[in-house]
Every structure is written in structure tokens, then in C-alpha cells.
Amino acid sequence: MKREIFLVSDGTGITAEKLGHSLLTQFQNIDFNQTTLPYVDTLDKADTALAHINEVNCSLNAKPIVFLTVINPILRKHIAQCQGTVIDLFGAFLKPLEEALETKSSYTIGLSHAMADEDRYNTRMDAVNYALVNDDGCGAHTYARADMIILGVSRSGKTPTCLYLALQFGIYAANYPFVSDDMPHLELPKFLSQHRKKLFGLTIDPKQLSQIRTERRPNSEYASIKQCQTEIKEIEALFKREKIPYLNSTTQSIEEISTKLIAKTDVKRRF
Amino acid sequence: MKREIFLVSDGTGITAEKLGHSLLTQFQNIDFNQTTLPYVDTLDKADTALAHINEVNCSLNAKPIVFLTVINPILRKHIAQCQGTVIDLFGAFLKPLEEALETKSSYTIGLSHAMADEDRYNTRMDAVNYALVNDDGCGAHTYARADMIILGVSRSGKTPTCLYLALQFGIYAANYPFVSDDMPHLELPKFLSQHRKKLFGLTIDPKQLSQIRTERRPNSEYASIKQCQTEIKEIEALFKREKIPYLNSTTQSIEEISTKLIAKTDVKRRF
């Protein structure tokens, strides 16, 4: 039987989920059943959440676990009466912060993922649009505006990385693919080499690349292990020859690729 | 003088940032200077982080605040010796969780945003690709595969919302724009009405729409307040007439739009 987990928030629930996920991944031998209850911002909704948690059928020693990111102390205490074990973010940390900052918390709901800053919102939208019109080498080539240009063969993870960099950090990331027609004797085109400091490479294990490509075009030359090996050999040689910093994306999530890329380069996050 | 904040993690730093952000937005009258120190996963790196924190020039009553998401207890205790106020995620919550779950934490580094599950990774990549080829009504129209089709006028937030839904939740979201040529007498085309249950609308305040469009095409008919008012009036009438659930995106972040959209519909998150 799966252990019941509730993620209760007065906002989007994203912080509660990150909090729960970080802690629960430390207990990988247990199966969890997660339920997010977002926008619990009134006493009525807190009542409903409380009832929901208490209705769960569980044995005495397998009570639900409740991750709570609710700022209003009255709602928070109300939900904390539930039958579960409560992990209360604001309950644990607001007090030491108030003491360190020598000021009271504003106890305002839903600030965490709210559109507090219009400039930030516009930058993010603009960075997403930038990534889209400069995706896959197509279109604009407005590389003067790029914070970063990501290079790699087809399906090595360039596009999701660029979009994540835009959404999460407001970074303007273009990407440019090298295709089999460019090989052998892969060279860096002038429109890229003139932005040398912005270049960053992605590589990937040829076997995984072949699997990913096979889902797209089964039994094609494009997806064959031989073709993938050739392309990866060529592109890694290019990265080394041109001294372009690069990462192997094989066993990494988009979050890991993006944050390691930032750590390895001088690119500045906008938030 | 800004208050110094450090976000120290053995992984990407994303959880530490979410944690810090959630708590610090409660203190809006204070200016913070944030530094993320990711991938602190060895004693050497913990030493460097500790030195970095202790080098900060601060007065006695304005010590740095350190948000810590480091799982290894030895590294964690090492960094916690710093001059700052330490908000220690694992230190506070692992013990109650171990007791509730009656099992020891695995104390494994960097699980939170690692590519633990290859299926999940592939779903996410696939959902991003789906959003891209079904963006802005162009291309594929493979709506049978969509979890959701987002409707709205140009620049009402459809594309970033679809990409966020894909990256964050593995939701396959297409989007379709209505343009001035469709108006007046806006109608739902058959290729959309046959997927009625998947439809969701976005609307926006005409003034904000006009501002956003003006940045793209200044002094155009497209960006004029009159045109924006007409388009919004038409599309809201369409949503009401066709009973399509919709949200006003005006003062909302992409996270809020996405999570409210999920709450208002039956769409299933894949993670």
C-alpha cells in the first residue's frame, strides 16, 4: 500500500511540491501517492483540505504526511490538526528569520510565484520568444542578442535546455544543430565563430541518442547507432578543437544541464 | 546596504532557491543580494562555500542568511559553522520524516532534480516537442494527442503557458490563436469544436495587451488599444457562448496560470 502524501499550499503548490520532493526522494524504498491541494487560502478551503486528509483510509502507523506551505497562521494551525505528520515550512523557519532580520513577516498569501515584478514577467516572456525564434538554427540568427548559443547534434537536448533557461532564469539562449550534411570535417561557421564566447556544446551517449531518434524515425539511417556514433565523434572533436566548453547530457535532467551550464560559463542569470 | 543571502546546495540549487524565495518574499521591505552556490558535494567545496560566506563584509546585526539543502550531515554541519543564520532544510525535517516513515534516510546527494526516471525524462522532452509543433495553430494540428488546447488572441500568454505545462507537468498542450481576420463574428472552427472538452481560454486586460503588442510592433493597428479592446470583447464572448472555461492572465505569473488551469479542468498531470 502506498503512503499518502499531501502537499497543501495557499498558492500554486509549487514550493510545497519542491519541498516534499526533495525530502521524499531520500526514502526511495517507499511508494508514495501524492496529492497537491493548491490555493487553500480561506477557512472554508482549509476545512475542505483538512477533511480530505482525514478521510484517507490508513493504518495507525502509516498516517499521511502533509507538506504545508500556508502563510496565514490561523489556516496553518487549522490544517495542522489533521491526522497526519505535518512538515510545516513557514512554521519552522519564519520565526528564526524574523529574529535574524529583526522584522515581522508580512504574512501575505501567494507571493512566492505571483507576478510581483512586471519587468521580470516581460523578460521571461521575451526570453521564451527569443528561444523559439532562434531554435534549431532556423529563423532569426539574432545572435548578437544571445546570452548563449547551444550547439549539438539533433536530439541532444538543446531545445528543452534553451526553454528552461528562458523560463527559469530569463537567459536568452539560441541553439544551433549540426547535421550529417555538415560532416565529415565539421567546421564552425563564421556566424557562430564570431560569437565564440557565447558558445556551449551538448553531447550525449550515442546509444541513448540512437534510442531517442528511433522513437522519432524508426529504422532510419538517422537513428542508426553507426550514424549516431559518427556524429558524436565529429561534434566532440569540434568542441575540443575549438575549445568550446561542453557537457554530456546523457544521465542528466534539464535542471542539471541548465545549472551546470551556468556554473561552467560566465552567463548571467536575470533572476 | 543589501542583506546577503546564500543558497547552498549539493545539487542544482533549485530547491534551495525555491525555499529561500518563499520565505524571503514575506519580508518585502528588505533588499536582498542572493548568491547561489550549487553542487557543493565534497568537503573541499564545503570549505570554499564556508570561506565565501565568512568573507562577506557585514555588521554584527546584519549577518548573512544561509539556506542550506545539503544532504550529507558532515558537509552540512561544516557549512553550518559559518557566521550566518542557517535555515537548514534537511536538518529540520529529515528526523521527523524518518520517525513517521520508520526508516532511515538514504542520505544520497542530488536526487531532487536528477534524472531518476528515464520515462519521465522522455515524456517531458516529448511534451515540449508536442508544444512546439502545435504552437500558435501552425503545423501539425495533432489535437487527438493533446491533453489541452489553449485558445486566445495573439500575445495573451498561450505559448509560455504551454511550454511550462510541458516542462513542469508533462502535459501535452497545443495552442490556437484567433486573429483579427477571424473577427467580427468569431466562430469555433470544427477542428477545435470536435475537441471541446480539451479547450481552455486565456484572456487579458486590453490595456496590458496593447502594451505588450506595442513592444513588438510600435504604432501598429495590431497594438492599438481599440484593436485590443475589440479582440478581447470578441474572444470573451466566444468563451462564454461556447462554455469554454477561461482565465484572465493579466496579473498572473505563468506558474499561477498553469496551476489554476489544472485546478479548473480535468487535465491530468503526468508528474
PDB file of N, CA and C in Angstrom, chain A residues 229-268:
ATOM      1  N   GLN A 229      27.066   7.363 -33.674  1.00  0.00           N
ATOM      2  CA  GLN A 229      28.476   7.316 -33.252  1.00  0.00           C
ATOM      3  C   GLN A 229      29.319   8.302 -34.064  1.00  0.00           C
ATOM      4  N   THR A 230      29.095   8.307 -35.375  1.00  0.00           N
ATOM      5  CA  THR A 230      29.860   9.215 -36.247  1.00  0.00           C
ATOM      6  C   THR A 230      29.615  10.672 -35.859  1.00  0.00           C
ATOM      7  N   GLU A 231      28.348  11.015 -35.693  1.00  0.00           N
ATOM      8  CA  GLU A 231      28.012  12.414 -35.401  1.00  0.00           C
ATOM      9  C   GLU A 231      28.600  12.867 -34.063  1.00  0.00           C
ATOM     10  N   ILE A 232      28.500  11.986 -33.056  1.00  0.00           N
ATOM     11  CA  ILE A 232      29.006  12.352 -31.724  1.00  0.00           C
ATOM     12  C   ILE A 232      30.529  12.478 -31.750  1.00  0.00           C
ATOM     13  N   LYS A 233      31.200  11.576 -32.494  1.00  0.00           N
ATOM     14  CA  LYS A 233      32.659  11.647 -32.599  1.00  0.00           C
ATOM     15  C   LYS A 233      33.066  12.984 -33.237  1.00  0.00           C
ATOM     16  N   GLU A 234      32.379  13.336 -34.298  1.00  0.00           N
ATOM     17  CA  GLU A 234      32.674  14.585 -35.019  1.00  0.00           C
ATOM     18  C   GLU A 234      32.437  15.812 -34.132  1.00  0.00           C
ATOM     19  N   ILE A 235      31.304  15.811 -33.436  1.00  0.00           N
ATOM     20  CA  ILE A 235      30.974  17.027 -32.690  1.00  0.00           C
ATOM     21  C   ILE A 235      31.868  17.187 -31.457  1.00  0.00           C
ATOM     22  N   GLU A 236      32.198  16.076 -30.820  1.00  0.00           N
ATOM     23  CA  GLU A 236      33.104  16.182 -29.665  1.00  0.00           C
ATOM     24  C   GLU A 236      34.490  16.664 -30.115  1.00  0.00           C
ATOM     25  N   ALA A 237      34.933  16.195 -31.299  1.00  0.00           N
ATOM     26  CA  ALA A 237      36.224  16.651 -31.840  1.00  0.00           C
ATOM     27  C   ALA A 237      36.177  18.156 -32.107  1.00  0.00           C
ATOM     28  N   LEU A 238      35.039  18.615 -32.637  1.00  0.00           N
ATOM     29  CA  LEU A 238      34.878  20.055 -32.889  1.00  0.00           C
ATOM     30  C   LEU A 238      34.954  20.862 -31.599  1.00  0.00           C
ATOM     31  N   PHE A 239      34.214  20.395 -30.572  1.00  0.00           N
ATOM     32  CA  PHE A 239      34.218  21.114 -29.290  1.00  0.00           C
ATOM     33  C   PHE A 239      35.643  21.214 -28.738  1.00  0.00           C
ATOM     34  N   LYS A 240      36.408  20.109 -28.828  1.00  0.00           N
ATOM     35  CA  LYS A 240      37.772  20.104 -28.284  1.00  0.00           C
ATOM     36  C   LYS A 240      38.682  21.008 -29.103  1.00  0.00           C
ATOM     37  N   ARG A 241      38.596  20.865 -30.433  1.00  0.00           N
ATOM     38  CA  ARG A 241      39.458  21.634 -31.336  1.00  0.00           C
ATOM     39  C   ARG A 241      39.215  23.139 -31.155  1.00  0.00           C
ATOM     40  N   GLU A 242      37.959  23.516 -31.006  1.00  0.00           N
ATOM     41  CA  GLU A 242      37.612  24.939 -30.934  1.00  0.00           C
ATOM     42  C   GLU A 242      37.563  25.450 -29.488  1.00  0.00           C
ATOM     43  N   LYS A 243      37.916  24.555 -28.558  1.00  0.00           N
ATOM     44  CA  LYS A 243      37.902  24.917 -27.129  1.00  0.00           C
ATOM     45  C   LYS A 243      36.542  25.467 -26.678  1.00  0.00           C
ATOM     46  N   ILE A 244      35.482  24.802 -27.124  1.00  0.00           N
ATOM     47  CA  ILE A 244      34.122  25.171 -26.704  1.00  0.00           C
ATOM     48  C   ILE A 244      33.768  24.334 -25.471  1.00  0.00           C
ATOM     49  N   PRO A 245      33.422  24.969 -24.346  1.00  0.00           N
ATOM     50  CA  PRO A 245      33.047  24.175 -23.174  1.00  0.00           C
ATOM     51  C   PRO A 245      31.815  23.333 -23.495  1.00  0.00           C
ATOM     52  N   TYR A 246      31.765  22.105 -22.976  1.00  0.00           N
ATOM     53  CA  TYR A 246      30.591  21.285 -23.260  1.00  0.00           C
ATOM     54  C   TYR A 246      30.283  20.324 -22.129  1.00  0.00           C
ATOM     55  N   LEU A 247      29.083  19.791 -22.183  1.00  0.00           N
ATOM     56  CA  LEU A 247      28.553  18.875 -21.159  1.00  0.00           C
ATOM     57  C   LEU A 247      28.008  17.629 -21.835  1.00  0.00           C
ATOM     58  N   ASN A 248      28.074  16.506 -21.155  1.00  0.00           N
ATOM     59  CA  ASN A 248      27.416  15.305 -21.626  1.00  0.00           C
ATOM     60  C   ASN A 248      26.038  15.217 -20.961  1.00  0.00           C
ATOM     61  N   SER A 249      24.988  15.227 -21.762  1.00  0.00           N
ATOM     62  CA  SER A 249      23.626  15.311 -21.217  1.00  0.00           C
ATOM     63  C   SER A 249      23.026  13.946 -20.877  1.00  0.00           C
ATOM     64  N   THR A 250      23.795  12.879 -21.110  1.00  0.00           N
ATOM     65  CA  THR A 250      23.223  11.518 -21.061  1.00  0.00           C
ATOM     66  C   THR A 250      22.402  11.200 -19.814  1.00  0.00           C
ATOM     67  N   THR A 251      22.960  11.357 -18.652  1.00  0.00           N
ATOM     68  CA  THR A 251      22.223  10.926 -17.453  1.00  0.00           C
ATOM     69  C   THR A 251      21.712  12.122 -16.657  1.00  0.00           C
ATOM     70  N   GLN A 252      21.528  13.242 -17.339  1.00  0.00           N
ATOM     71  CA  GLN A 252      21.185  14.450 -16.601  1.00  0.00           C
ATOM     72  C   GLN A 252      19.811  14.992 -16.947  1.00  0.00           C
ATOM     73  N   SER A 253      19.188  15.571 -15.958  1.00  0.00           N
ATOM     74  CA  SER A 253      17.895  16.226 -16.171  1.00  0.00           C
ATOM     75  C   SER A 253      18.129  17.601 -16.784  1.00  0.00           C
ATOM     76  N   ILE A 254      17.059  18.202 -17.282  1.00  0.00           N
ATOM     77  CA  ILE A 254      17.172  19.546 -17.861  1.00  0.00           C
ATOM     78  C   ILE A 254      17.630  20.545 -16.803  1.00  0.00           C
ATOM     79  N   GLU A 255      17.173  20.353 -15.554  1.00  0.00           N
ATOM     80  CA  GLU A 255      17.605  21.239 -14.464  1.00  0.00           C
ATOM     81  C   GLU A 255      19.110  21.135 -14.246  1.00  0.00           C
ATOM     82  N   GLU A 256      19.627  19.886 -14.278  1.00  0.00           N
ATOM     83  CA  GLU A 256      21.057  19.700 -14.058  1.00  0.00           C
ATOM     84  C   GLU A 256      21.873  20.285 -15.205  1.00  0.00           C
ATOM     85  N   ILE A 257      21.456  19.994 -16.437  1.00  0.00           N
ATOM     86  CA  ILE A 257      22.181  20.545 -17.593  1.00  0.00           C
ATOM     87  C   ILE A 257      22.229  22.074 -17.485  1.00  0.00           C
ATOM     88  N   SER A 258      21.069  22.675 -17.207  1.00  0.00           N
ATOM     89  CA  SER A 258      20.986  24.141 -17.188  1.00  0.00           C
ATOM     90  C   SER A 258      21.847  24.749 -16.080  1.00  0.00           C
ATOM     91  N   THR A 259      21.772  24.184 -14.886  1.00  0.00           N
ATOM     92  CA  THR A 259      22.518  24.789 -13.775  1.00  0.00           C
ATOM     93  C   THR A 259      24.020  24.519 -13.918  1.00  0.00           C
ATOM     94  N   LYS A 260      24.404  23.376 -14.476  1.00  0.00           N
ATOM     95  CA  LYS A 260      25.831  23.118 -14.695  1.00  0.00           C
ATOM     96  C   LYS A 260      26.388  24.015 -15.791  1.00  0.00           C
ATOM     97  N   LEU A 261      25.582  24.241 -16.814  1.00  0.00           N
ATOM     98  CA  LEU A 261      25.982  25.149 -17.888  1.00  0.00           C
ATOM     99  C   LEU A 261      26.246  26.557 -17.319  1.00  0.00           C
ATOM    100  N   ILE A 262      25.369  27.004 -16.438  1.00  0.00           N
ATOM    101  CA  ILE A 262      25.558  28.326 -15.825  1.00  0.00           C
ATOM    102  C   ILE A 262      26.840  28.333 -14.986  1.00  0.00           C
ATOM    103  N   ALA A 263      27.062  27.229 -14.229  1.00  0.00           N
ATOM    104  CA  ALA A 263      28.247  27.159 -13.373  1.00  0.00           C
ATOM    105  C   ALA A 263      29.545  27.122 -14.186  1.00  0.00           C
ATOM    106  N   LYS A 264      29.487  26.544 -15.389  1.00  0.00           N
ATOM    107  CA  LYS A 264      30.691  26.394 -16.217  1.00  0.00           C
ATOM    108  C   LYS A 264      30.985  27.611 -17.091  1.00  0.00           C
ATOM    109  N   THR A 265      30.087  28.555 -17.161  1.00  0.00           N
ATOM    110  CA  THR A 265      30.281  29.696 -18.070  1.00  0.00           C
ATOM    111  C   THR A 265      30.119  31.005 -17.292  1.00  0.00           C
ATOM    112  N   ASP A 266      30.260  32.104 -18.010  1.00  0.00           N
ATOM    113  CA  ASP A 266      30.079  33.412 -17.374  1.00  0.00           C
ATOM    114  C   ASP A 266      28.667  33.947 -17.562  1.00  0.00           C
ATOM    115  N   VAL A 267      27.771  33.105 -18.111  1.00  0.00           N
ATOM    116  CA  VAL A 267      26.442  33.622 -18.432  1.00  0.00           C
ATOM    117  C   VAL A 267      25.742  34.108 -17.160  1.00  0.00           C
ATOM    118  N   LYS A 268      25.099  35.252 -17.276  1.00  0.00           N
ATOM    119  CA  LYS A 268      24.430  35.860 -16.113  1.00  0.00           C
ATOM    120  C   LYS A 268      22.947  35.542 -16.128  1.00  0.00           C
TER     121      LYS A 268
END
